Amino acid sequence: MITTVGLTKRYGPVTAVDDLSVDVAPGVVGLVGANGAGKSTLLKVLLGLLPATSGTASVLGLDVATQGEEIRARVGYMPEHDCLPPDVSATEFVVHMARMSGLPTTAARERTADTLRHVGLYEERYRPMGGYSTGMRQRVKLAQALAHDPQLVLLDEPTNGLDPAGRDDMLGLVRRIGTEFGISVLVTSHLLGELERVCDAVVVVDGGRLLRSTSTADLTAASALLVVEVEDGDRDGRGAQLLAGALRDAGVVVHPGGAASRLLEVELAGDATYDAVRDGAARLGLGLVRVQQRRHRMAEVFAPPAAGAGAPGPAVRASDDDQEVGARVGTV
Ligand SMILES: Nc1ncnc2c1ncn2[C@@H]1O[C@H](COP(=O)(O)OP(=O)(O)O)[C@@H](O)[C@H]1O
Ligand SMILES: [Mg+2]
């Protein structure tokens, strides 16, 4: 769907996209990186709106350097920043954008009604957009990206400024664009956790460079761990240790924990792991308080694969709690 080879974009002394080579397959794909990582710049280069400094890129088989207009005819774009005239209604605006994309007036009106319904704007669609909430404005931006029936949409931070419920709604919409309408999606965010939920694959960039490109399934498999908490009963705090021994005997990989801990961390290898935990606890007469698949630790997931000497360390740092791709650290 998208291919870049050695793509570089500089703004004077600032290198926003740095020698980026990546292939993006059809489907719903996330582009993740901290603020300033070069995501918005990359989207503009892919749309043929900004010329690359060096390297090449193609979108749907079209060259970004020479076929920008053809690309924009087939690709929808939701920009990061607001661009909505306050005194115009959503309906008028989206009809206008659809006509600018080449649709005849009648078709533009039909598509507008459809897309505004899909994004969940109803009677409000006739009101001036100046009075809209952030969530409504994001929906209008999304609708105009879809209005000309594109094969692919590039969505720049569609969850920006939304509260948690608004984020969930927007992510659901993004997912449905891919699954129900069969439109491929490239969606950016600085939050890996939210993209992971709706994307088939994720591309991670940092300082304009490619850090990782991987399917979401691989991402999950890379950190499939179970946290097991036992009710110790009268074992003087040794219950977890006993269970660890029993699980190791059953062939389960158990990570070493503290001696007094009631928690175990075990590698998840399908349903058999759950069975082994249940049977082991039952045999030892221990209660199970919790058996839970652990959330990812981004530092583990995105540590670069064992690189050669002199390579910089992991350049993305993120806490386990907010799953946010943090600032650049440790690069030389
Ligand atoms: N028009 C511009 N002129 C100069 N520098 C820019 C411009 N747009 C972006 N940059 C710089 O390029 C880098 C990447 O920015 P951007 O593509 O907006 O990243 P992201 O969307 O990931 O936050 C940043 O250092 C930013 O300051
Ligand atoms: Mg941006």
PDB file of N, CA and C in Angstrom, residues 3 25 77 177 189-190 199 300 309:
ATOM      1  N   THR A   3       5.158   2.318   0.234  1.00  0.00           N
ATOM      2  CA  THR A   3       6.556   1.898   0.303  1.00  0.00           C
ATOM      3  C   THR A   3       7.434   3.140   0.331  1.00  0.00           C
ATOM      4  N   ALA A  25       1.519  -2.709   4.575  1.00  0.00           N
ATOM      5  CA  ALA A  25       0.567  -3.570   3.870  1.00  0.00           C
ATOM      6  C   ALA A  25      -0.848  -3.013   4.043  1.00  0.00           C
ATOM      7  N   TYR A  77      -7.467  12.351   3.675  1.00  0.00           N
ATOM      8  CA  TYR A  77      -6.508  12.876   4.643  1.00  0.00           C
ATOM      9  C   TYR A  77      -7.237  13.620   5.741  1.00  0.00           C
ATOM     10  N   ILE A 177     -13.774   1.651   9.710  1.00  0.00           N
ATOM     11  CA  ILE A 177     -13.397   2.106   8.369  1.00  0.00           C
ATOM     12  C   ILE A 177     -12.654   0.972   7.655  1.00  0.00           C
ATOM     13  N   SER A 189      -0.531   8.193  16.226  1.00  0.00           N
ATOM     14  CA  SER A 189      -0.792   8.525  17.623  1.00  0.00           C
ATOM     15  C   SER A 189       0.530   8.496  18.370  1.00  0.00           C
ATOM     16  N   HIS A 190       0.605   9.212  19.495  1.00  0.00           N
ATOM     17  CA  HIS A 190       1.776   9.049  20.360  1.00  0.00           C
ATOM     18  C   HIS A 190       1.501   7.985  21.411  1.00  0.00           C
ATOM     19  N   CYS A 199      -5.325  -1.779  15.454  1.00  0.00           N
ATOM     20  CA  CYS A 199      -4.500  -1.908  14.254  1.00  0.00           C
ATOM     21  C   CYS A 199      -4.062  -3.345  14.003  1.00  0.00           C
ATOM     22  N   GLU A 300      10.308  -3.393  26.724  1.00  0.00           N
ATOM     23  CA  GLU A 300      10.656  -4.735  26.244  1.00  0.00           C
ATOM     24  C   GLU A 300      10.250  -4.903  24.787  1.00  0.00           C
ATOM     25  N   ALA A 309      27.659  -3.760  17.928  1.00  0.00           N
ATOM     26  CA  ALA A 309      28.314  -2.856  18.859  1.00  0.00           C
ATOM     27  C   ALA A 309      28.187  -1.419  18.363  1.00  0.00           C
TER      28      ALA A 309
END
